[in-house]
GROMACS .gro file of C-alpha atoms in nm:
model
  218
    1MET     CA    1   0.623  -7.181   4.197
    2VAL     CA    2   0.673  -7.550   4.266
    3THR     CA    3   0.919  -7.628   4.542
    4SER     CA    4   1.075  -7.964   4.637
    5LYS     CA    5   1.322  -7.821   4.889
    6PHE     CA    6   1.421  -7.464   4.943
    7LEU     CA    7   1.787  -7.407   4.871
    8LEU     CA    8   1.982  -7.188   5.110
    9GLY     CA    9   2.263  -6.983   4.965
   10PHE     CA   10   2.140  -6.963   4.605
   11GLY     CA   11   1.963  -6.677   4.436
   12THR     CA   12   1.614  -6.680   4.295
   13ALA     CA   13   1.540  -6.771   3.938
   14ILE     CA   14   1.554  -6.482   3.690
   15ALA     CA   15   1.415  -6.440   3.343
   16LEU     CA   16   1.653  -6.369   3.054
   17GLY     CA   17   1.569  -6.107   2.798
   18LEU     CA   18   1.588  -6.383   2.542
   19GLY     CA   19   1.354  -6.599   2.743
   20ALA     CA   20   1.583  -6.828   2.945
   21ILE     CA   21   1.559  -6.879   3.320
   22ALA     CA   22   1.828  -6.977   3.566
   23CYS     CA   23   1.928  -6.955   3.927
   24ALA     CA   24   2.228  -6.758   4.044
   25PRO     CA   25   2.510  -6.916   4.242
   26THR     CA   26   2.666  -6.735   4.532
   27ALA     CA   27   3.017  -6.703   4.388
   28PRO     CA   28   3.166  -6.393   4.548
   29ALA     CA   29   3.063  -6.087   4.345
   30GLY     CA   30   3.047  -6.302   4.035
   31PRO     CA   31   2.797  -6.272   3.751
   32GLU     CA   32   2.469  -6.455   3.793
   33PRO     CA   33   2.416  -6.767   3.584
   34ILE     CA   34   2.104  -6.722   3.373
   35ASP     CA   35   2.043  -7.032   3.214
   36SER     CA   36   2.982  -7.797   2.030
   37PRO     CA   37   3.034  -7.734   1.737
   38PRO     CA   38   2.684  -7.830   1.640
   39GLY     CA   39   2.695  -8.153   1.448
   40ALA     CA   40   2.438  -8.365   1.276
   41SER     CA   41   2.121  -8.390   1.480
   42SER     CA   42   2.056  -8.726   1.638
   43PRO     CA   43   1.704  -8.871   1.660
   44SER     CA   44   1.507  -8.726   1.949
   45PRO     CA   45   1.507  -8.983   2.233
   46VAL     CA   46   1.169  -9.112   2.344
   47ALA     CA   47   1.107  -9.105   2.719
   48THR     CA   48   0.863  -9.312   2.919
   49THR     CA   49   0.603  -9.136   3.129
   50ALA     CA   50   0.679  -9.042   3.488
   51GLY     CA   51   0.426  -9.297   3.606
   52ASP     CA   52   0.640  -9.574   3.458
   53ARG     CA   53   0.939  -9.487   3.677
   54PRO     CA   54   0.991  -9.637   4.024
   55SER     CA   55   1.033  -9.398   4.316
   56THR     CA   56   1.394  -9.507   4.378
   57GLN     CA   57   1.681  -9.659   4.184
   58THR     CA   58   1.994  -9.827   4.319
   59VAL     CA   59   2.318  -9.763   4.132
   60LYS     CA   60   2.692  -9.789   4.188
   61ASP     CA   61   2.839  -9.455   4.290
   62PRO     CA   62   3.110  -9.378   4.030
   63TRP     CA   63   3.328  -9.205   4.291
   64THR     CA   64   3.305  -9.439   4.593
   65GLN     CA   65   3.199  -9.759   4.411
   66GLN     CA   66   2.937  -9.809   4.682
   67ASP     CA   67   2.569  -9.880   4.618
   68VAL     CA   68   2.366  -9.559   4.630
   69THR     CA   69   1.989  -9.521   4.628
   70LEU     CA   70   1.873  -9.244   4.397
   71LYS     CA   71   1.538  -9.072   4.445
   72LEU     CA   72   1.296  -8.996   4.163
   73PHE     CA   73   1.234  -8.625   4.111
   74GLU     CA   74   0.889  -8.545   3.978
   75GLN     CA   75   0.656  -8.257   4.056
   76PRO     CA   76   0.311  -8.165   3.921
   77GLY     CA   77   0.344  -7.915   3.639
   78VAL     CA   78   0.717  -7.973   3.595
   79PRO     CA   79   0.787  -8.122   3.249
   80MET     CA   80   1.077  -8.346   3.348
   81THR     CA   81   1.178  -8.631   3.577
   82THR     CA   82   1.512  -8.777   3.675
   83TYR     CA   83   1.692  -8.958   3.956
   84TYR     CA   84   1.929  -8.787   4.199
   85ALA     CA   85   2.121  -8.854   4.520
   86GLU     CA   86   1.903  -8.697   4.789
   87GLU     CA   87   2.195  -8.685   5.035
   88THR     CA   88   2.401  -8.484   4.785
   89PHE     CA   89   2.153  -8.248   4.622
   90GLU     CA   90   1.882  -8.008   4.727
   91VAL     CA   91   1.623  -7.940   4.458
   92ARG     CA   92   1.424  -7.632   4.369
   93ALA     CA   93   1.183  -7.609   4.077
   94THR     CA   94   1.066  -7.263   3.971
   95SER     CA   95   0.803  -7.192   3.707
   96ALA     CA   96   0.761  -6.844   3.560
   97GLY     CA   97   0.619  -6.689   3.246
   98GLU     CA   98   0.907  -6.797   3.023
   99GLY     CA   99   0.947  -7.156   3.139
  100THR     CA  100   1.052  -7.389   3.420
  101SER     CA  101   1.394  -7.408   3.585
  102ILE     CA  102   1.491  -7.704   3.803
  103GLN     CA  103   1.811  -7.667   4.002
  104PHE     CA  104   1.989  -7.954   4.180
  105SER     CA  105   2.234  -7.783   4.413
  106GLY     CA  106   2.520  -7.976   4.567
  107GLN     CA  107   2.530  -7.972   4.946
  108GLY     CA  108   2.909  -8.020   4.942
  109PRO     CA  109   3.108  -7.799   4.705
  110GLU     CA  110   2.991  -7.438   4.712
  111ASN     CA  111   2.813  -7.319   4.396
  112ALA     CA  112   2.801  -7.666   4.243
  113TYR     CA  113   2.474  -7.732   4.066
  114VAL     CA  114   2.291  -7.895   3.777
  115GLN     CA  115   2.017  -7.685   3.624
  116ILE     CA  116   1.756  -7.793   3.370
  117TYR     CA  117   1.559  -7.525   3.186
  118VAL     CA  118   1.251  -7.608   2.979
  119PRO     CA  119   1.093  -7.313   2.795
  120ARG     CA  120   0.719  -7.268   2.815
  121GLU     CA  121   0.689  -7.207   2.442
  122ASN     CA  122   0.794  -7.484   2.206
  123SER     CA  123   1.133  -7.338   2.113
  124SER     CA  124   1.349  -7.505   1.850
  125VAL     CA  125   1.699  -7.640   1.912
  126ALA     CA  126   1.838  -7.352   1.705
  127GLU     CA  127   1.657  -7.099   1.925
  128MET     CA  128   1.793  -7.262   2.240
  129GLU     CA  129   2.144  -7.264   2.093
  130GLU     CA  130   2.110  -6.890   2.031
  131ARG     CA  131   2.002  -6.836   2.391
  132VAL     CA  132   2.318  -7.011   2.506
  133SER     CA  133   2.582  -6.883   2.264
  134GLY     CA  134   2.426  -6.580   2.093
  135ALA     CA  135   2.442  -6.210   2.176
  136ASN     CA  136   2.325  -6.148   2.534
  137GLY     CA  137   2.295  -6.522   2.579
  138LEU     CA  138   2.393  -6.738   2.872
  139VAL     CA  139   2.767  -6.747   2.802
  140GLU     CA  140   2.804  -6.376   2.725
  141THR     CA  141   2.585  -6.254   3.011
  142ASN     CA  142   2.782  -6.454   3.268
  143GLY     CA  143   3.122  -6.369   3.124
  144TRP     CA  144   3.205  -6.737   3.092
  145ASN     CA  145   3.509  -6.830   2.883
  146VAL     CA  146   3.432  -7.102   2.630
  147THR     CA  147   3.702  -7.370   2.634
  148SER     CA  148   3.552  -7.619   2.389
  149THR     CA  149   3.251  -7.673   2.167
  150ASN     CA  150   3.343  -8.016   2.036
  151GLY     CA  151   3.345  -8.232   2.349
  152PRO     CA  152   3.177  -8.573   2.348
  153ARG     CA  153   2.800  -8.578   2.343
  154ALA     CA  154   2.767  -8.807   2.639
  155TYR     CA  155   2.386  -8.837   2.631
  156PRO     CA  156   2.163  -8.929   2.337
  157TRP     CA  157   1.955  -8.614   2.370
  158VAL     CA  158   2.248  -8.370   2.332
  159GLN     CA  159   2.238  -8.145   2.025
  160GLN     CA  160   2.506  -7.892   2.126
  161ARG     CA  161   2.773  -7.887   2.396
  162VAL     CA  162   2.959  -7.581   2.527
  163ASP     CA  163   3.233  -7.628   2.789
  164PHE     CA  164   3.333  -7.320   2.987
  165GLU     CA  165   3.539  -7.191   3.275
  166ALA     CA  166   3.476  -6.889   3.497
  167ASP     CA  167   3.673  -6.681   3.743
  168TYR     CA  168   3.453  -6.468   3.968
  169ASN     CA  169   3.658  -6.175   4.098
  170ASP     CA  170   3.971  -6.391   4.083
  171GLN     CA  171   3.866  -6.566   4.405
  172GLN     CA  172   3.786  -6.914   4.277
  173ASN     CA  173   3.791  -7.096   3.947
  174PHE     CA  174   3.477  -7.264   3.820
  175MET     CA  175   3.408  -7.481   3.522
  176GLY     CA  176   3.117  -7.655   3.363
  177THR     CA  177   2.916  -7.744   3.055
  178VAL     CA  178   2.597  -7.618   2.895
  179TYR     CA  179   2.409  -7.875   2.691
  180VAL     CA  180   2.132  -7.793   2.446
  181GLY     CA  181   1.910  -8.098   2.427
  182GLU     CA  182   1.596  -8.227   2.263
  183MET     CA  183   1.368  -8.504   2.381
  184ASN     CA  184   1.020  -8.593   2.255
  185GLY     CA  185   1.038  -8.284   2.032
  186GLN     CA  186   1.098  -8.057   2.334
  187ALA     CA  187   1.415  -7.846   2.331
  188PHE     CA  188   1.580  -7.759   2.664
  189THR     CA  189   1.912  -7.672   2.825
  190ALA     CA  190   2.110  -7.845   3.100
  191THR     CA  191   2.388  -7.658   3.278
  192VAL     CA  192   2.650  -7.815   3.504
  193HIS     CA  193   2.855  -7.568   3.715
  194TYR     CA  194   3.110  -7.649   3.988
  195PRO     CA  195   3.443  -7.540   4.140
  196ALA     CA  196   3.733  -7.660   3.928
  197ASP     CA  197   3.889  -7.844   4.222
  198ALA     CA  198   3.565  -8.036   4.290
  199GLY     CA  199   3.511  -8.182   3.945
  200ASP     CA  200   3.631  -8.534   4.019
  201GLY     CA  201   3.367  -8.580   4.287
  202PHE     CA  202   3.082  -8.365   4.159
  203ALA     CA  203   3.083  -8.433   3.785
  204PRO     CA  204   2.997  -8.806   3.812
  205GLN     CA  205   2.705  -8.730   4.045
  206ALA     CA  206   2.583  -8.461   3.809
  207GLY     CA  207   2.611  -8.715   3.531
  208GLN     CA  208   2.364  -8.943   3.711
  209ILE     CA  209   2.102  -8.669   3.689
  210LEU     CA  210   2.162  -8.612   3.319
  211GLU     CA  211   2.182  -8.981   3.235
  212ASN     CA  212   1.839  -9.041   3.390
  213LEU     CA  213   1.681  -8.724   3.255
  214GLN     CA  214   1.342  -8.748   3.084
  215VAL     CA  215   1.177  -8.435   2.943
  216SER     CA  216   0.815  -8.419   2.833
  217PRO     CA  217   0.671  -8.189   2.566
  218ARG     CA  218   0.471  -7.889   2.686
   0.00000   0.00000   0.00000
């Protein structure tokens, strides 16, 4: 296990029967997250190496319009880097037999997170799509209700997009998106999950993580 910061209030990473890993939110008595329509595949983006990236990056916060300094996330043995707002997110990276899961958990809205999952084996995009939308996959296992599979592919690495909403024990509504991506020939998933009433503030900050995401091949 590789740990940047331990997250309080979130479950440990679990392995899917189909080989995906994810971390469970603490939605009351809700199902645990475990880890549109597919269109023509775009060329796999080419990322620079982690060593080429500065330790911080200053950007304009899309919500407050104030300058914000983002911190570079990189850990030995973790096949991805990105930038994130350290004041907003706590990070936990967990490696297990099936792959590596990196969860950026919001310190504001409860159960708001961005999770990147990179399988240990070199899975294809089609295999990752099956792990998301197939039988016993991410969507079915969590009981998420798919609301759209044809939303905009906001990032060049996106191969499939699945928007969903969830209602855990009728106590709070959640929504989010699962992206199946490919970069440098490496397929992966990125899940964004947050309370429906927190989307205006959380979604842009989650977008900063995904916009700066770089995934390396295993």
